[in-house]
Coordinates of C-alpha atoms in Angstrom, one line a residue:
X237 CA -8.5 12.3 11.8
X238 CA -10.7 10.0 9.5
X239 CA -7.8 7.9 7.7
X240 CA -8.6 5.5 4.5
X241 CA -6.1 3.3 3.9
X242 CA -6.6 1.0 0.2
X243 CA -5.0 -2.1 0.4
X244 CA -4.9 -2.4 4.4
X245 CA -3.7 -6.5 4.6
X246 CA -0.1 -5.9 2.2
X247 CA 2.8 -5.2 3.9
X248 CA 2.8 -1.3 3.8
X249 CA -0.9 -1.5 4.8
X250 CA 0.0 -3.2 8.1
X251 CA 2.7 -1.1 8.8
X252 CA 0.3 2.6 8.3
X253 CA -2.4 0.9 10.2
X254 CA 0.0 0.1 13.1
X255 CA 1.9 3.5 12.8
X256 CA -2.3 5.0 12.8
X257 CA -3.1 3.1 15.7
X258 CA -0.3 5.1 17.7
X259 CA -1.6 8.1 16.8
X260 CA -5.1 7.4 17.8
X261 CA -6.6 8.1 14.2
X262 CA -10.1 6.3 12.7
X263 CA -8.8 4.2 10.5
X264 CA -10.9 2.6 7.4
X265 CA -9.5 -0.1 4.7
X266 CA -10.1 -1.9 2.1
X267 CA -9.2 -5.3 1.9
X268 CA -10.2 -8.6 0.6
X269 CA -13.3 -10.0 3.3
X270 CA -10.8 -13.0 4.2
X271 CA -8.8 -10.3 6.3
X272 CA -11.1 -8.2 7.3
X273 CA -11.1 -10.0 11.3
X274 CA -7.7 -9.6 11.3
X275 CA -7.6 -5.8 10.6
X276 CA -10.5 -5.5 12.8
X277 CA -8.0 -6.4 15.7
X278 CA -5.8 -3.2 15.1
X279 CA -9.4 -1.1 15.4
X280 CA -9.7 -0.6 11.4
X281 CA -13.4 -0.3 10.1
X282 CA -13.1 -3.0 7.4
X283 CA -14.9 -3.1 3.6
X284 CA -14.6 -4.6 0.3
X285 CA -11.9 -4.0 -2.3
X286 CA -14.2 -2.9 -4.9
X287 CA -14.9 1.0 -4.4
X288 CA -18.7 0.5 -5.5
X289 CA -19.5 -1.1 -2.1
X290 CA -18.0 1.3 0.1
X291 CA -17.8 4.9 -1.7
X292 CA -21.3 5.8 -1.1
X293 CA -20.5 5.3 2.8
X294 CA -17.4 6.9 3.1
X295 CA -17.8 9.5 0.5
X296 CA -16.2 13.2 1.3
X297 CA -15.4 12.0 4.7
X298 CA -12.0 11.6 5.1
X299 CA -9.3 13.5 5.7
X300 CA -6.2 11.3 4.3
X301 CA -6.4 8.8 1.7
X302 CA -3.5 6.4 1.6
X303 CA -3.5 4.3 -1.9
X304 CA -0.6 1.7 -2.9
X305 CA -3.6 0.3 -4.9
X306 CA -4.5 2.3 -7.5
X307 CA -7.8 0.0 -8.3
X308 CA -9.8 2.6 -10.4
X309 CA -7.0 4.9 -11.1
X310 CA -7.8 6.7 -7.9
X311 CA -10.9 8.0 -8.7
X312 CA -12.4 6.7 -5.7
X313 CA -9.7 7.2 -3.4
X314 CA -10.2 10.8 -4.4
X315 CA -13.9 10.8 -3.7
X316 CA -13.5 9.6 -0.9
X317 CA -11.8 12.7 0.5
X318 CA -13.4 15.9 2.5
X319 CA -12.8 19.5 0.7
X320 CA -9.5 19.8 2.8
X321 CA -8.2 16.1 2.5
X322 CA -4.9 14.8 0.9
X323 CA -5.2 11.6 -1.1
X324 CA -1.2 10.0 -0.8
X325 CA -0.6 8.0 -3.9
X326 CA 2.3 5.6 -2.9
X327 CA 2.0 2.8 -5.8
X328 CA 0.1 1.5 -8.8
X329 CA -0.4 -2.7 -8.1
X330 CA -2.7 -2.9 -9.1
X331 CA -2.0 -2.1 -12.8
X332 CA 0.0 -4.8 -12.7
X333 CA -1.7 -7.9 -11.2
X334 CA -4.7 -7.5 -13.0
X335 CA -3.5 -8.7 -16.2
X336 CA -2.1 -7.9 -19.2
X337 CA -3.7 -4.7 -20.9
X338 CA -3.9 -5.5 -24.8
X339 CA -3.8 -2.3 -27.3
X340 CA -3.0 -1.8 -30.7
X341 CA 1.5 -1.9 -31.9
X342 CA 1.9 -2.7 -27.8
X343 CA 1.9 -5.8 -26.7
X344 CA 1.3 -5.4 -22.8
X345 CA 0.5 -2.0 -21.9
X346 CA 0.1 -1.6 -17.9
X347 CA 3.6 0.6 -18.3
X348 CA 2.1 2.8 -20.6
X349 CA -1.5 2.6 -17.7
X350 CA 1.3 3.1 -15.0
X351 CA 3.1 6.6 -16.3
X352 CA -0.6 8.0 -17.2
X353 CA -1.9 7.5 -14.0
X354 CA 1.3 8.8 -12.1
X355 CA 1.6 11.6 -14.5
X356 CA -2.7 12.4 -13.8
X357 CA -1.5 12.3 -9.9
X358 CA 1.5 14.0 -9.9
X359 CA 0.5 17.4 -11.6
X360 CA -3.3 16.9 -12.6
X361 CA -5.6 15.8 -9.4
X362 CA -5.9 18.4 -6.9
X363 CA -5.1 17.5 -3.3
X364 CA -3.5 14.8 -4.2
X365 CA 1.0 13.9 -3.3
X366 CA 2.4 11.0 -5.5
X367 CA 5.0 9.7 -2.9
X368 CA 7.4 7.5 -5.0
X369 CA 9.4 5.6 -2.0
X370 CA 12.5 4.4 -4.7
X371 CA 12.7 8.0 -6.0
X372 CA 12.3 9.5 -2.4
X373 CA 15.2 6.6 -1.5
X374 CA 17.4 7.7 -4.1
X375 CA 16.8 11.6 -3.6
X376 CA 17.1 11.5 0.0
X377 CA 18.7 8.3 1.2
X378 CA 19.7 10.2 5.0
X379 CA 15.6 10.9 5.6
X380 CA 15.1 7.6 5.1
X381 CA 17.8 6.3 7.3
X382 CA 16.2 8.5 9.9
X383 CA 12.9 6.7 9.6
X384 CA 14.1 3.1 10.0
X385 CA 16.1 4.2 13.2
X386 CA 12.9 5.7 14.6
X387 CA 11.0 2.5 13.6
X388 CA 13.8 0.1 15.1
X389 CA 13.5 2.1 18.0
X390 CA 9.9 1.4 18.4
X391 CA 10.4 -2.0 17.9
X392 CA 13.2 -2.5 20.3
X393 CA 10.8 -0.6 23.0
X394 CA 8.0 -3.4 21.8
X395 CA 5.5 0.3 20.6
X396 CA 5.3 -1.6 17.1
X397 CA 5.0 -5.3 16.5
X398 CA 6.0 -5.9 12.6
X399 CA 4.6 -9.2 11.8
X400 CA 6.8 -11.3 9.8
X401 CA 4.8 -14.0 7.3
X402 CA 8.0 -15.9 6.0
X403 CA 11.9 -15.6 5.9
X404 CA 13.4 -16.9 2.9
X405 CA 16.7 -17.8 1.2
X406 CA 17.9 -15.8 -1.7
X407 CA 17.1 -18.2 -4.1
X408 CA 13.6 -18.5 -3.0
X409 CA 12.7 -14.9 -3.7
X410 CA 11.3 -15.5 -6.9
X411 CA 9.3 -17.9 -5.5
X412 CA 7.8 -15.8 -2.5
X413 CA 7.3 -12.8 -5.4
X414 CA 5.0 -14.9 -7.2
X415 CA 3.4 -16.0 -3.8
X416 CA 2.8 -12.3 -2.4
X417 CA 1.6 -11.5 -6.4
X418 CA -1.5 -13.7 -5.7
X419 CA -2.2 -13.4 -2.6
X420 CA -1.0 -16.6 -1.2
X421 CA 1.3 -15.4 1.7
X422 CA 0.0 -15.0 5.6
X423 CA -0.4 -12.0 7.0
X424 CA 3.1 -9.2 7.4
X425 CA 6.0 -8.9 5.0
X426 CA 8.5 -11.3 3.7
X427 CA 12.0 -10.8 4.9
X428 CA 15.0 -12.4 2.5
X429 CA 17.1 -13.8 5.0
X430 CA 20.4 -15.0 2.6
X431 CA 21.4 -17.2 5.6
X432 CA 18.2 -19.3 6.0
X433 CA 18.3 -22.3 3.0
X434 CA 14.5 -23.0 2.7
X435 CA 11.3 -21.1 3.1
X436 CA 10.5 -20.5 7.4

């Protein structure tokens, strides 16, 4: 299967191209061009974040979009898909770190941005799941226990290799936030570690 996945070097990226990998599927991401080598090393076809430089090439061609992005409100993600495809929406942050979005009586509107576009996914764009992962947690908290067993279990047999950029203390989360917000962390997710006392 031809997989796209948006946002490939953030945490959840990482973890589908890993989880891909295993399951032998073509994977193609988007990332900034500073971690393109990196993702090259998991067998990803790498190219830019903005969709004008790489929809024309990948155009109707795949047949699962994955997009925690949501750069151009998925239009391109969508475009991107073959007649039988599924585009997977799984978040919006992109909504949200590019600014404040002025209008008229409200102040900052990227909420407002944010319920439109998961409202235009949800029940208006055809072949197309909004997958929200707190809602899903809340709904069906079991499933997802289920899940991180099977992924510890891959771990512990060394089939997956999570990396981990930093480990931090509680009080240091804010901090990190801020850090992953703009880019600035290494490569893997951020674990809060309450026992550490500084940044690792």
């Amino acid at each position: 299967a031809n997989v796209l996945v948006i946002g490939g070097n953030g945490p959840s990226g990482l973890a589908t191209i890993e989880l891909l990998t295993l399951e032998g599927a073509n994977i193609y991401t988007t990332a900034d061009e500073r971690h393109h080598e990196f993702l090259a090393n998991f067998g990803a076809k790498c190219f830019p974040i903005d969709p004008l430089k790489w929809i024309s090439q990948l155009k109707g061609k795949m047949d699962v979009v994955l997009d925690s992005v949501c750069l151009d409100s998925f239009y391109s993600s969508l475009a991107a898909l073959n007649p039988e495809g599924t585009l997977i929406c799984t978040g919006l942050s992109a909504v949200y770190t590019q600014g404040q979005i002025r209008a008229p009586i409200i102040k900052d509107a990227r909420d407002v941005k944010a319920a439109y576009v998961k409202l235009k996914a949800k029940f208006f764009m055809n072949n197309t799941i909004y997958y929200d992962r707190m809602v899903r947690y809340n709904e069906a908290p079991n499933e997802y226990a289920q899940h991180f067993r099977y992924l510890c279990h891959l771990v512990g047999k060394g089939t997956i290799k999570p990396a981990v950029a930093a480990r931090a203390s509680l009080n240091m989360v804010p901090f990190l936030h801020k850090a992953i917000e703009h880019g600035d962390t290494p490569y893997g997710v951020c674990v809060c570690a309450p026992w550490v006392t500084k940044v690792e």
